[in-house]
mmCIF file of C-alpha atoms in Angstrom:
data_model
loop_
_atom_site.group_PDB
_atom_site.id
_atom_site.type_symbol
_atom_site.label_atom_id
_atom_site.label_comp_id
_atom_site.label_asym_id
_atom_site.label_seq_id
_atom_site.Cartn_x
_atom_site.Cartn_y
_atom_site.Cartn_z
ATOM 1 C CA MET A 1 104.197 133.758 95.053
ATOM 2 C CA THR A 2 105.820 137.110 94.628
ATOM 3 C CA GLU A 3 108.879 137.918 96.065
ATOM 4 C CA SER A 4 108.611 134.085 97.915
ATOM 5 C CA ILE A 5 111.999 131.967 98.886
ATOM 6 C CA PHE A 6 112.129 128.507 97.981
ATOM 7 C CA ASP A 7 114.624 125.625 98.559
ATOM 8 C CA ILE A 8 114.780 124.502 95.064
ATOM 9 C CA TYR A 9 113.785 126.491 91.810
ATOM 10 C CA TYR A 10 114.243 127.369 88.120
ATOM 11 C CA CYS A 11 117.206 129.661 87.932
ATOM 12 C CA GLY A 12 116.724 130.312 84.374
ATOM 13 C CA GLY A 13 113.440 132.354 84.821
ATOM 14 C CA VAL A 14 111.442 130.497 81.889
ATOM 15 C CA GLY A 15 108.613 128.475 82.348
ATOM 16 C CA SER A 16 107.289 126.906 85.579
ATOM 17 C CA GLU A 17 109.325 128.317 88.039
ATOM 18 C CA VAL A 18 108.955 125.881 90.736
ATOM 19 C CA SER A 19 108.550 122.395 90.683
ATOM 20 C CA SER A 20 105.066 120.707 91.248
ATOM 21 C CA VAL A 21 106.801 118.871 94.291
ATOM 22 C CA TRP A 22 106.657 122.507 95.982
ATOM 23 C CA VAL A 23 103.954 123.962 94.597
ATOM 24 C CA ASP A 24 100.789 122.395 93.351
ATOM 25 C CA VAL A 25 99.107 124.789 91.149
ATOM 26 C CA GLU A 26 95.701 124.016 89.349
ATOM 27 C CA PRO A 27 95.918 124.167 85.282
ATOM 28 C CA GLU A 28 93.185 127.205 85.777
ATOM 29 C CA ALA A 29 95.148 129.227 87.893
ATOM 30 C CA THR A 30 97.815 131.718 87.061
ATOM 31 C CA VAL A 31 100.804 132.235 89.324
ATOM 32 C CA ASP A 32 103.139 135.165 89.699
ATOM 33 C CA TYR A 33 106.582 134.123 90.241
ATOM 34 C CA ASN A 34 108.330 137.714 90.016
ATOM 35 C CA GLY A 35 111.087 138.283 92.476
ATOM 36 C CA ILE A 36 111.087 134.777 93.733
ATOM 37 C CA GLU A 37 114.479 133.570 94.894
ATOM 38 C CA GLY A 38 115.665 129.835 96.021
ATOM 39 C CA ASN A 39 118.891 128.167 97.837
ATOM 40 C CA ALA A 40 119.590 126.257 94.988
ATOM 41 C CA CYS A 41 118.615 125.909 91.288
ATOM 42 C CA GLY A 42 116.739 122.767 90.084
ATOM 43 C CA ILE A 43 118.154 120.413 87.595
ATOM 44 C CA ILE A 44 116.589 120.301 84.026
ATOM 45 C CA SER A 45 119.706 118.220 82.619
ATOM 46 C CA GLU A 46 117.836 115.412 80.705
ATOM 47 C CA HIS A 47 119.343 112.647 82.411
ATOM 48 C CA VAL A 48 119.114 112.292 86.559
ATOM 49 C CA TYR A 49 120.860 109.104 88.133
ATOM 50 C CA ILE A 50 119.468 107.363 91.271
ATOM 51 C CA ASN A 51 120.785 104.372 93.159
ATOM 52 C CA SER A 52 119.194 102.867 96.078
ATOM 53 C CA ASN A 53 122.614 100.897 97.073
ATOM 54 C CA ILE A 54 124.404 103.907 98.243
ATOM 55 C CA ASP A 55 124.782 104.816 101.692
ATOM 56 C CA SER A 56 123.579 108.259 101.985
ATOM 57 C CA GLU A 57 121.477 110.751 100.071
ATOM 58 C CA CYS A 58 123.644 113.150 97.486
ATOM 59 C CA ILE A 59 124.378 116.585 99.520
ATOM 60 C CA TYR A 60 124.143 119.615 97.257
ATOM 61 C CA ASP A 61 127.289 121.501 97.937
ATOM 62 C CA ASN A 62 127.778 124.158 94.777
ATOM 63 C CA SER A 63 130.789 121.992 93.769
ATOM 64 C CA ALA A 64 131.270 120.495 90.050
ATOM 65 C CA ASN A 65 129.862 117.027 91.378
ATOM 66 C CA LEU A 66 126.042 117.818 91.228
ATOM 67 C CA CYS A 67 123.636 115.515 92.467
ATOM 68 C CA GLY A 68 121.665 113.299 90.058
ATOM 69 C CA SER A 69 124.662 112.786 87.860
ATOM 70 C CA SER A 70 125.996 109.222 87.113
ATOM 71 C CA ILE A 71 129.074 110.050 89.272
ATOM 72 C CA ASN A 72 127.188 111.357 92.468
ATOM 73 C CA PRO A 73 123.732 109.919 92.043
ATOM 74 C CA PHE A 74 120.416 110.583 94.180
ATOM 75 C CA LYS A 75 119.705 107.726 96.968
ATOM 76 C CA THR A 76 115.930 108.149 96.451
ATOM 77 C CA ILE A 77 113.437 109.038 93.815
ATOM 78 C CA THR A 78 111.545 111.055 96.240
ATOM 79 C CA THR A 79 114.741 113.498 96.614
ATOM 80 C CA ALA A 80 115.108 113.352 92.887
ATOM 81 C CA LEU A 81 111.640 114.525 92.505
ATOM 82 C CA GLU A 82 112.115 117.587 94.691
ATOM 83 C CA TRP A 83 115.133 118.466 92.520
ATOM 84 C CA ILE A 84 113.842 118.357 88.755
ATOM 85 C CA LEU A 85 111.878 120.779 86.992
ATOM 86 C CA PRO A 86 110.456 118.888 83.608
ATOM 87 C CA SER A 87 109.136 120.801 81.104
ATOM 88 C CA GLU A 88 107.858 120.516 77.412
ATOM 89 C CA THR A 89 111.418 121.501 76.407
ATOM 90 C CA ASP A 90 113.242 119.927 78.798
ATOM 91 C CA THR A 91 111.955 116.567 79.095
ATOM 92 C CA ILE A 92 113.579 114.741 81.783
ATOM 93 C CA THR A 93 114.599 110.793 82.171
ATOM 94 C CA LEU A 94 115.356 109.232 85.895
ATOM 95 C CA TYR A 95 117.611 106.210 85.663
ATOM 96 C CA LEU A 96 117.405 103.927 88.306
ATOM 97 C CA GLU A 97 120.155 101.517 88.987
ATOM 98 C CA PRO A 98 119.322 98.140 89.626
ATOM 99 C CA GLY A 99 118.209 97.576 93.175
ATOM 100 C CA THR A 100 114.792 97.672 95.355
ATOM 101 C CA TYR A 101 113.420 101.340 96.137
ATOM 102 C CA SER A 102 111.367 100.735 99.138
ATOM 103 C CA PRO A 103 110.781 102.440 102.403
ATOM 104 C CA GLN A 104 113.607 100.781 103.499
ATOM 105 C CA THR A 105 115.969 102.856 101.466
ATOM 106 C CA GLY A 106 114.056 105.757 102.270
ATOM 107 C CA GLU A 107 111.614 106.282 99.392
ATOM 108 C CA VAL A 108 108.217 107.918 100.418
ATOM 109 C CA PHE A 109 105.417 106.582 98.340
ATOM 110 C CA PRO A 110 103.424 107.404 96.248
ATOM 111 C CA ILE A 111 105.523 108.425 94.080
ATOM 112 C CA ILE A 112 103.993 111.125 92.315
ATOM 113 C CA MET A 113 104.980 111.223 87.927
ATOM 114 C CA MET A 114 105.375 114.819 86.740
ATOM 115 C CA ASP A 115 104.860 115.682 82.857
ATOM 116 C CA TYR A 116 107.596 115.489 80.972
ATOM 117 C CA MET A 117 109.105 112.979 83.258
ATOM 118 C CA ASN A 118 110.152 109.787 82.261
ATOM 119 C CA MET A 119 111.712 106.793 84.515
ATOM 120 C CA THR A 120 113.516 103.632 83.813
ATOM 121 C CA SER A 121 115.805 101.228 84.276
ATOM 122 C CA ASN A 122 119.758 101.571 83.945
ATOM 123 C CA ASP A 123 119.396 98.042 83.035
ATOM 124 C CA SER A 124 117.196 96.376 80.375
ATOM 125 C CA ASP A 125 116.577 93.282 82.566
ATOM 126 C CA GLU A 126 113.283 94.710 84.323
ATOM 127 C CA LEU A 127 113.652 92.057 86.927
ATOM 128 C CA THR A 128 116.486 94.030 88.328
ATOM 129 C CA THR A 129 115.104 97.093 89.433
ATOM 130 C CA ILE A 130 112.155 97.023 92.066
ATOM 131 C CA ILE A 131 110.007 99.627 93.071
ATOM 132 C CA ASP A 132 108.336 98.313 96.720
ATOM 133 C CA ALA A 133 105.664 100.117 98.687
ATOM 134 C CA GLN A 134 105.389 96.913 100.919
ATOM 135 C CA GLN A 135 101.867 97.614 101.127
ATOM 136 C CA THR A 136 102.096 100.931 102.667
ATOM 137 C CA HIS A 137 100.601 102.867 99.790
ATOM 138 C CA GLN A 138 99.758 102.924 96.161
ATOM 139 C CA VAL A 139 103.059 102.579 94.304
ATOM 140 C CA ILE A 140 102.875 105.293 91.558
ATOM 141 C CA VAL A 141 100.182 107.940 90.739
ATOM 142 C CA PHE A 142 99.555 109.208 87.043
ATOM 143 C CA ASP A 143 97.345 111.964 87.084
ATOM 144 C CA GLU A 144 96.678 113.491 83.659
ATOM 145 C CA LEU A 145 100.101 113.687 82.956
ATOM 146 C CA THR A 146 101.670 114.986 79.297
ATOM 147 C CA GLU A 147 104.140 112.785 77.392
ATOM 148 C CA SER A 148 105.902 110.639 80.618
ATOM 149 C CA ASN A 149 106.693 106.834 80.583
ATOM 150 C CA ILE A 150 107.718 104.247 82.925
ATOM 151 C CA SER A 151 110.117 101.140 81.549
ATOM 152 C CA HIS A 152 111.820 98.165 82.572
ATOM 153 C CA LEU A 153 110.948 98.354 86.128
ATOM 154 C CA THR A 154 109.113 95.953 88.297
#
């Protein structure tokens, strides 16, 4: 991976340098990320917001209105997963606004959960936030995860 260029990477230079969405590394493997570059820094904010009811996906533009904020949410869980970089020191929670998250709203299934990532509704009524693959695929994949949680979703 040395001297590689990625769309999104961790600009801080510590820990997992590239999200598992972009590079899937087996636990027993060692990867050298020296000299990597990217087009944008991944999100390590502990709160990331998603709203399937907005018209279009958030566009990253280096402005103060960063994608995934409460005032500039992502449209899909799929896109949010491409941007976040959760770690043992930076647990991230995805807050889904009430609505349906499905292929019709742009979701790609299955949703693959990550270590140190939580996903919950922004409403305590679990019947208002629905993740529906519409029988196209498995809905969510949990595969040997550490400290990940889903709550208040249908």
